[in-house]
Amino acid sequence: MKEEQLEKLFNDHETIELEFSGQCHDCKKEVNVIAQLVTEKDIVIEGGAVYQPNSNEEEFFVKCDDCFQKDSVLRNYQQIDVYSRVVGYMRPVGNWNEAKQQEFQKRKTFDLDRAVGF
Ligand SMILES: [Zn+2]
């Protein structure tokens, strides 16, 4: 999380200590991240890392220290739609019924390189 975002939260909540709890985004371990405003310009963060990828939304993600050391970038946090063809139409797979979604899992992608020679 950017320093300005944290400073805004300190101001909005009129506090010098913020606590972010939740599951680590990567390993799912319970994490407690504490951010303290020590002096006017010094912020100390302990217990992990906090992410607020969409600064206009109140959505937070936390990472434990171990996962942050391995990879400090927050990945795969956005919901994405995969479109594929079902009964003749292109539709988001997430909207398909359960049976069709299972069928989608079993689909194989055509591999042109391996097909050469047929
Ligand atoms: Zn973790």
mmCIF file with all atom_site columns, N, CA and C and ligand atoms in Angstrom, residues 23-31 62-68 70, ligand 1:
data_model
loop_
_atom_site.group_PDB
_atom_site.id
_atom_site.type_symbol
_atom_site.label_atom_id
_atom_site.label_alt_id
_atom_site.label_comp_id
_atom_site.label_asym_id
_atom_site.label_entity_id
_atom_site.label_seq_id
_atom_site.pdbx_PDB_ins_code
_atom_site.Cartn_x
_atom_site.Cartn_y
_atom_site.Cartn_z
_atom_site.occupancy
_atom_site.B_iso_or_equiv
_atom_site.pdbx_formal_charge
_atom_site.auth_seq_id
_atom_site.auth_comp_id
_atom_site.auth_asym_id
_atom_site.auth_atom_id
_atom_site.pdbx_PDB_model_num
ATOM   1  N  N  . GLN A 1 23 ? -6.696 -13.547 5.841  1.00 0.00 ? 23 GLN A N  1
ATOM   2  C  CA . GLN A 1 23 ? -5.873 -14.655 5.370  1.00 0.00 ? 23 GLN A CA 1
ATOM   3  C  C  . GLN A 1 23 ? -4.823 -14.128 4.419  1.00 0.00 ? 23 GLN A C  1
ATOM   4  N  N  . CYS A 1 24 ? -3.606 -14.686 4.537  1.00 0.00 ? 24 CYS A N  1
ATOM   5  C  CA . CYS A 1 24 ? -2.550 -14.331 3.597  1.00 0.00 ? 24 CYS A CA 1
ATOM   6  C  C  . CYS A 1 24 ? -3.038 -14.671 2.184  1.00 0.00 ? 24 CYS A C  1
ATOM   7  N  N  . HIS A 1 25 ? -2.865 -13.728 1.280  1.00 0.00 ? 25 HIS A N  1
ATOM   8  C  CA . HIS A 1 25 ? -3.352 -13.917 -0.093 1.00 0.00 ? 25 HIS A CA 1
ATOM   9  C  C  . HIS A 1 25 ? -2.711 -15.140 -0.751 1.00 0.00 ? 25 HIS A C  1
ATOM   10 N  N  . ASP A 1 26 ? -1.444 -15.454 -0.385 1.00 0.00 ? 26 ASP A N  1
ATOM   11 C  CA . ASP A 1 26 ? -0.730 -16.546 -1.047 1.00 0.00 ? 26 ASP A CA 1
ATOM   12 C  C  . ASP A 1 26 ? -0.869 -17.888 -0.328 1.00 0.00 ? 26 ASP A C  1
ATOM   13 N  N  . CYS A 1 27 ? -0.616 -17.922 0.984  1.00 0.00 ? 27 CYS A N  1
ATOM   14 C  CA . CYS A 1 27 ? -0.593 -19.214 1.692  1.00 0.00 ? 27 CYS A CA 1
ATOM   15 C  C  . CYS A 1 27 ? -1.836 -19.449 2.546  1.00 0.00 ? 27 CYS A C  1
ATOM   16 N  N  . LYS A 1 28 ? -2.719 -18.463 2.644  1.00 0.00 ? 28 LYS A N  1
ATOM   17 C  CA . LYS A 1 28 ? -3.997 -18.567 3.374  1.00 0.00 ? 28 LYS A CA 1
ATOM   18 C  C  . LYS A 1 28 ? -3.849 -18.635 4.900  1.00 0.00 ? 28 LYS A C  1
ATOM   19 N  N  . LYS A 1 29 ? -2.624 -18.423 5.398  1.00 0.00 ? 29 LYS A N  1
ATOM   20 C  CA . LYS A 1 29 ? -2.404 -18.376 6.840  1.00 0.00 ? 29 LYS A CA 1
ATOM   21 C  C  . LYS A 1 29 ? -3.050 -17.100 7.400  1.00 0.00 ? 29 LYS A C  1
ATOM   22 N  N  . GLU A 1 30 ? -3.549 -17.158 8.652  1.00 0.00 ? 30 GLU A N  1
ATOM   23 C  CA . GLU A 1 30 ? -4.114 -15.961 9.269  1.00 0.00 ? 30 GLU A CA 1
ATOM   24 C  C  . GLU A 1 30 ? -2.991 -14.947 9.523  1.00 0.00 ? 30 GLU A C  1
ATOM   25 N  N  . VAL A 1 31 ? -3.235 -13.705 9.130  1.00 0.00 ? 31 VAL A N  1
ATOM   26 C  CA . VAL A 1 31 ? -2.215 -12.672 9.255  1.00 0.00 ? 31 VAL A CA 1
ATOM   27 C  C  . VAL A 1 31 ? -2.803 -11.445 9.952  1.00 0.00 ? 31 VAL A C  1
ATOM   28 N  N  . VAL A 1 62 ? -3.909 -8.961  2.398  1.00 0.00 ? 62 VAL A N  1
ATOM   29 C  CA . VAL A 1 62 ? -2.719 -9.028  3.254  1.00 0.00 ? 62 VAL A CA 1
ATOM   30 C  C  . VAL A 1 62 ? -1.848 -10.202 2.833  1.00 0.00 ? 62 VAL A C  1
ATOM   31 N  N  . LYS A 1 63 ? -0.555 -10.052 3.101  1.00 0.00 ? 63 LYS A N  1
ATOM   32 C  CA . LYS A 1 63 ? 0.403  -11.131 2.877  1.00 0.00 ? 63 LYS A CA 1
ATOM   33 C  C  . LYS A 1 63 ? 1.224  -11.293 4.135  1.00 0.00 ? 63 LYS A C  1
ATOM   34 N  N  . CYS A 1 64 ? 1.565  -12.540 4.474  1.00 0.00 ? 64 CYS A N  1
ATOM   35 C  CA . CYS A 1 64 ? 2.439  -12.765 5.628  1.00 0.00 ? 64 CYS A CA 1
ATOM   36 C  C  . CYS A 1 64 ? 3.877  -12.396 5.220  1.00 0.00 ? 64 CYS A C  1
ATOM   37 N  N  . ASP A 1 65 ? 4.747  -12.266 6.229  1.00 0.00 ? 65 ASP A N  1
ATOM   38 C  CA . ASP A 1 65 ? 6.139  -11.871 5.947  1.00 0.00 ? 65 ASP A CA 1
ATOM   39 C  C  . ASP A 1 65 ? 6.836  -12.845 5.003  1.00 0.00 ? 65 ASP A C  1
ATOM   40 N  N  . ASP A 1 66 ? 6.632  -14.165 5.248  1.00 0.00 ? 66 ASP A N  1
ATOM   41 C  CA . ASP A 1 66 ? 7.304  -15.181 4.414  1.00 0.00 ? 66 ASP A CA 1
ATOM   42 C  C  . ASP A 1 66 ? 6.919  -15.038 2.947  1.00 0.00 ? 66 ASP A C  1
ATOM   43 N  N  . CYS A 1 67 ? 5.621  -14.916 2.685  1.00 0.00 ? 67 CYS A N  1
ATOM   44 C  CA . CYS A 1 67 ? 5.163  -14.803 1.294  1.00 0.00 ? 67 CYS A CA 1
ATOM   45 C  C  . CYS A 1 67 ? 5.615  -13.475 0.679  1.00 0.00 ? 67 CYS A C  1
ATOM   46 N  N  . PHE A 1 68 ? 5.647  -12.412 1.492  1.00 0.00 ? 68 PHE A N  1
ATOM   47 C  CA . PHE A 1 68 ? 6.100  -11.118 0.986  1.00 0.00 ? 68 PHE A CA 1
ATOM   48 C  C  . PHE A 1 68 ? 7.568  -11.179 0.584  1.00 0.00 ? 68 PHE A C  1
ATOM   49 N  N  . LYS A 1 70 ? 9.133  -13.854 -0.475 1.00 0.00 ? 70 LYS A N  1
ATOM   50 C  CA . LYS A 1 70 ? 9.219  -14.662 -1.699 1.00 0.00 ? 70 LYS A CA 1
ATOM   51 C  C  . LYS A 1 70 ? 8.770  -13.873 -2.919 1.00 0.00 ? 70 LYS A C  1
HETATM 52 ZN ZN . ZN  B 2 .  ? 1.643  -16.290 3.350  1.00 0.00 ? 1  ZN  B ZN 1
#
